[in-house]
Amino acid sequence: MRKFEKLASLNRYMPLRKKGAEDSNIGLLVDGPNILRKEFDLDLKVIKNLLDVSGDLRIAKVLFNQYASDKLIEAVVNQGFTPLVVAGGDTDVHMAVEAMELIYNPNIDIIALMTRDADFLPIINKAKENGKETIVIGGVDYGFSIALKNSCDKCIILSTEGEVLES
């Protein structure tokens, strides 16, 4: 058996089952440089609570550039998120790669992106093509992309005070 055939045969052993909404697994990616800023004052606990309605948060990663402070990274870790510090500052590319991994992960049902950047529109479209539900979390006060809002399955819009304006 060739290596490719061995990898393909792994699908038989993966726990794939039909899931209801309450059993959905969520993969969340947070665009740190665009969303986690002092002027926005967002609390990641609020985001976790908002996503609880849609399913279980299984993967939660926050991407940072090299300028992220140690204090901010520690705060993210303390809230149960995995920080990814990207050397070179191009977090968009790394976020796209992480999103593609979630899209092709058979144990993730919902792809959630916390961003305001329209650069991630192709990710939303690719996730939907592959049968994944999509959630975008952004803010009306932060220059939130209308294209992202209109292309995802569910959009959560927050104000600067952290309250939900639209869901």
Tab-separated table of C-alpha atoms in Angstrom:
chain	number	residue	atom	x	y	z
A	1	MET	CA	0.000	0.000	0.000
A	2	ARG	CA	1.397	3.384	-1.008
A	3	LYS	CA	1.682	6.258	1.471
A	4	PHE	CA	-1.242	8.115	-0.106
A	5	GLU	CA	-3.489	5.058	0.187
A	6	LYS	CA	-2.547	4.723	3.868
A	7	LEU	CA	-3.525	8.338	4.503
A	8	ALA	CA	-6.791	7.958	2.617
A	9	SER	CA	-7.654	4.866	4.665
A	10	LEU	CA	-7.484	6.903	7.886
A	11	ASN	CA	-10.957	8.278	7.121
A	12	ARG	CA	-12.395	4.908	8.167
A	13	TYR	CA	-11.047	5.388	11.672
A	14	MET	CA	-11.970	9.043	12.231
A	15	PRO	CA	-15.068	9.602	14.358
A	16	LEU	CA	-17.398	11.058	11.756
A	17	ARG	CA	-21.076	11.209	12.618
A	18	LYS	CA	-24.051	13.281	11.643
A	19	LYS	CA	-24.338	16.144	14.069
A	20	GLY	CA	-27.150	18.388	15.194
A	21	ALA	CA	-26.666	22.069	15.971
A	22	GLU	CA	-25.992	21.302	19.633
A	23	ASP	CA	-23.195	18.897	18.636
A	24	SER	CA	-21.457	21.216	16.181
A	25	ASN	CA	-17.760	21.838	16.680
A	26	ILE	CA	-16.441	25.336	16.076
A	27	GLY	CA	-13.007	26.461	14.960
A	28	LEU	CA	-12.392	30.152	15.729
A	29	LEU	CA	-9.607	32.309	14.336
A	30	VAL	CA	-9.078	35.837	15.644
A	31	ASP	CA	-7.267	38.453	13.564
A	32	GLY	CA	-5.363	39.946	16.507
A	33	PRO	CA	-3.786	43.029	14.895
A	34	ASN	CA	-7.116	44.133	13.405
A	35	ILE	CA	-9.447	43.298	16.294
A	36	LEU	CA	-7.578	43.199	19.612
A	37	ARG	CA	-6.718	46.857	19.998
A	38	LYS	CA	-7.005	49.059	23.055
A	39	GLU	CA	-9.472	51.392	21.353
A	40	PHE	CA	-11.856	48.477	20.657
A	41	ASP	CA	-11.717	47.071	24.218
A	42	LEU	CA	-13.088	43.630	23.292
A	43	ASP	CA	-13.314	40.790	25.775
A	44	LEU	CA	-12.698	37.307	24.360
A	45	LYS	CA	-14.943	35.790	27.058
A	46	VAL	CA	-17.890	37.574	25.436
A	47	ILE	CA	-16.993	35.959	22.112
A	48	LYS	CA	-16.815	32.508	23.696
A	49	ASN	CA	-20.252	33.014	25.250
A	50	LEU	CA	-21.734	34.180	21.937
A	51	LEU	CA	-20.412	31.102	20.146
A	52	ASP	CA	-21.761	28.712	22.822
A	53	VAL	CA	-25.189	29.029	21.193
A	54	SER	CA	-23.856	27.631	17.903
A	55	GLY	CA	-21.822	24.722	19.268
A	56	ASP	CA	-18.690	23.705	21.144
A	57	LEU	CA	-15.575	25.811	20.678
A	58	ARG	CA	-12.908	23.183	19.925
A	59	ILE	CA	-10.192	25.288	18.325
A	60	ALA	CA	-9.606	28.912	19.309
A	61	LYS	CA	-6.528	30.670	17.980
A	62	VAL	CA	-5.490	34.307	18.040
A	63	LEU	CA	-2.945	35.410	15.477
A	64	PHE	CA	-0.533	38.205	16.385
A	65	ASN	CA	2.265	40.013	14.612
A	66	GLN	CA	5.712	40.373	16.179
A	67	TYR	CA	4.691	43.611	17.924
A	68	ALA	CA	2.203	41.967	20.296
A	69	SER	CA	3.105	42.532	23.920
A	70	ASP	CA	3.851	39.661	26.269
A	71	LYS	CA	1.053	40.917	28.518
A	72	LEU	CA	-1.513	40.664	25.692
A	73	ILE	CA	-0.336	37.179	24.738
A	74	GLU	CA	-0.563	36.073	28.383
A	75	ALA	CA	-4.109	37.458	28.645
A	76	VAL	CA	-5.146	35.481	25.550
A	77	VAL	CA	-3.655	32.279	26.979
A	78	ASN	CA	-5.434	32.859	30.308
A	79	GLN	CA	-8.765	32.988	28.463
A	80	GLY	CA	-8.168	29.588	26.859
A	81	PHE	CA	-7.032	30.701	23.395
A	82	THR	CA	-3.914	29.562	21.567
A	83	PRO	CA	-1.707	32.483	20.537
A	84	LEU	CA	0.175	32.296	17.243
A	85	VAL	CA	2.870	34.939	16.851
A	86	VAL	CA	3.724	35.446	13.192
A	87	ALA	CA	7.223	36.601	12.363
A	88	GLY	CA	7.359	39.147	9.580
A	89	GLY	CA	3.973	40.588	10.466
A	90	ASP	CA	1.921	38.996	7.668
A	91	THR	CA	-0.844	37.583	9.847
A	92	ASP	CA	-3.361	37.484	6.976
A	93	VAL	CA	-1.445	34.753	5.148
A	94	HIS	CA	-1.041	32.658	8.282
A	95	MET	CA	-4.689	33.128	9.177
A	96	ALA	CA	-5.667	31.929	5.707
A	97	VAL	CA	-3.503	28.828	6.126
A	98	GLU	CA	-5.019	28.119	9.554
A	99	ALA	CA	-8.507	28.610	8.097
A	100	MET	CA	-7.815	26.124	5.298
A	101	GLU	CA	-6.728	23.568	7.910
A	102	LEU	CA	-10.054	24.086	9.694
A	103	ILE	CA	-11.990	23.791	6.448
A	104	TYR	CA	-10.443	20.403	5.693
A	105	ASN	CA	-10.696	19.149	9.287
A	106	PRO	CA	-13.607	16.657	9.292
A	107	ASN	CA	-14.213	17.236	13.013
A	108	ILE	CA	-14.924	20.963	12.601
A	109	ASP	CA	-18.426	21.916	11.456
A	110	ILE	CA	-18.362	25.703	11.804
A	111	ILE	CA	-15.617	28.120	10.782
A	112	ALA	CA	-15.732	31.343	12.808
A	113	LEU	CA	-13.548	34.299	11.880
A	114	MET	CA	-13.200	37.335	14.086
A	115	THR	CA	-11.988	40.030	11.744
A	116	ARG	CA	-13.044	43.179	9.952
A	117	ASP	CA	-10.938	42.536	6.883
A	118	ALA	CA	-12.512	41.735	3.481
A	119	ASP	CA	-9.314	39.865	2.564
A	120	PHE	CA	-10.889	36.790	4.170
A	121	LEU	CA	-13.870	36.679	1.812
A	122	PRO	CA	-12.294	33.826	-0.243
A	123	ILE	CA	-11.943	31.800	2.983
A	124	ILE	CA	-15.646	32.223	3.733
A	125	ASN	CA	-16.519	31.126	0.205
A	126	LYS	CA	-14.198	28.099	0.315
A	127	ALA	CA	-15.619	27.015	3.678
A	128	LYS	CA	-19.162	27.182	2.307
A	129	GLU	CA	-18.129	25.237	-0.799
A	130	ASN	CA	-16.896	22.492	1.527
A	131	GLY	CA	-20.118	22.311	3.504
A	132	LYS	CA	-18.975	24.274	6.538
A	133	GLU	CA	-21.188	26.784	8.266
A	134	THR	CA	-19.552	30.201	8.566
A	135	ILE	CA	-19.691	32.839	11.273
A	136	VAL	CA	-18.028	36.239	11.083
A	137	ILE	CA	-17.594	38.339	14.206
A	138	GLY	CA	-16.811	41.997	13.704
A	139	GLY	CA	-17.803	45.434	14.772
A	140	VAL	CA	-19.766	48.221	13.206
A	141	ASP	CA	-17.492	50.817	14.792
A	142	TYR	CA	-14.312	49.280	13.406
A	143	GLY	CA	-14.680	49.611	9.642
A	144	PHE	CA	-16.314	46.199	9.317
A	145	SER	CA	-16.507	44.794	5.777
A	146	ILE	CA	-20.034	44.683	4.344
A	147	ALA	CA	-18.878	41.951	1.917
A	148	LEU	CA	-17.969	39.693	4.863
A	149	LYS	CA	-21.301	40.398	6.519
A	150	ASN	CA	-23.266	39.498	3.403
A	151	SER	CA	-21.320	36.348	2.509
A	152	CYS	CA	-21.289	34.433	5.809
A	153	ASP	CA	-24.079	32.262	7.202
A	154	LYS	CA	-24.204	34.161	10.496
A	155	CYS	CA	-22.769	37.533	11.387
A	156	ILE	CA	-22.238	38.843	14.901
A	157	ILE	CA	-21.711	42.590	15.043
A	158	LEU	CA	-20.412	44.147	18.247
A	159	SER	CA	-20.232	47.743	19.380
A	160	THR	CA	-17.216	49.278	21.098
A	161	GLU	CA	-18.918	48.640	24.428
A	162	GLY	CA	-18.872	44.886	23.696
A	163	GLU	CA	-22.648	44.599	23.294
A	164	VAL	CA	-24.177	42.665	20.415
A	165	LEU	CA	-25.812	44.976	17.869
A	166	GLU	CA	-26.846	42.329	15.381
A	167	SER	CA	-26.707	38.563	15.233
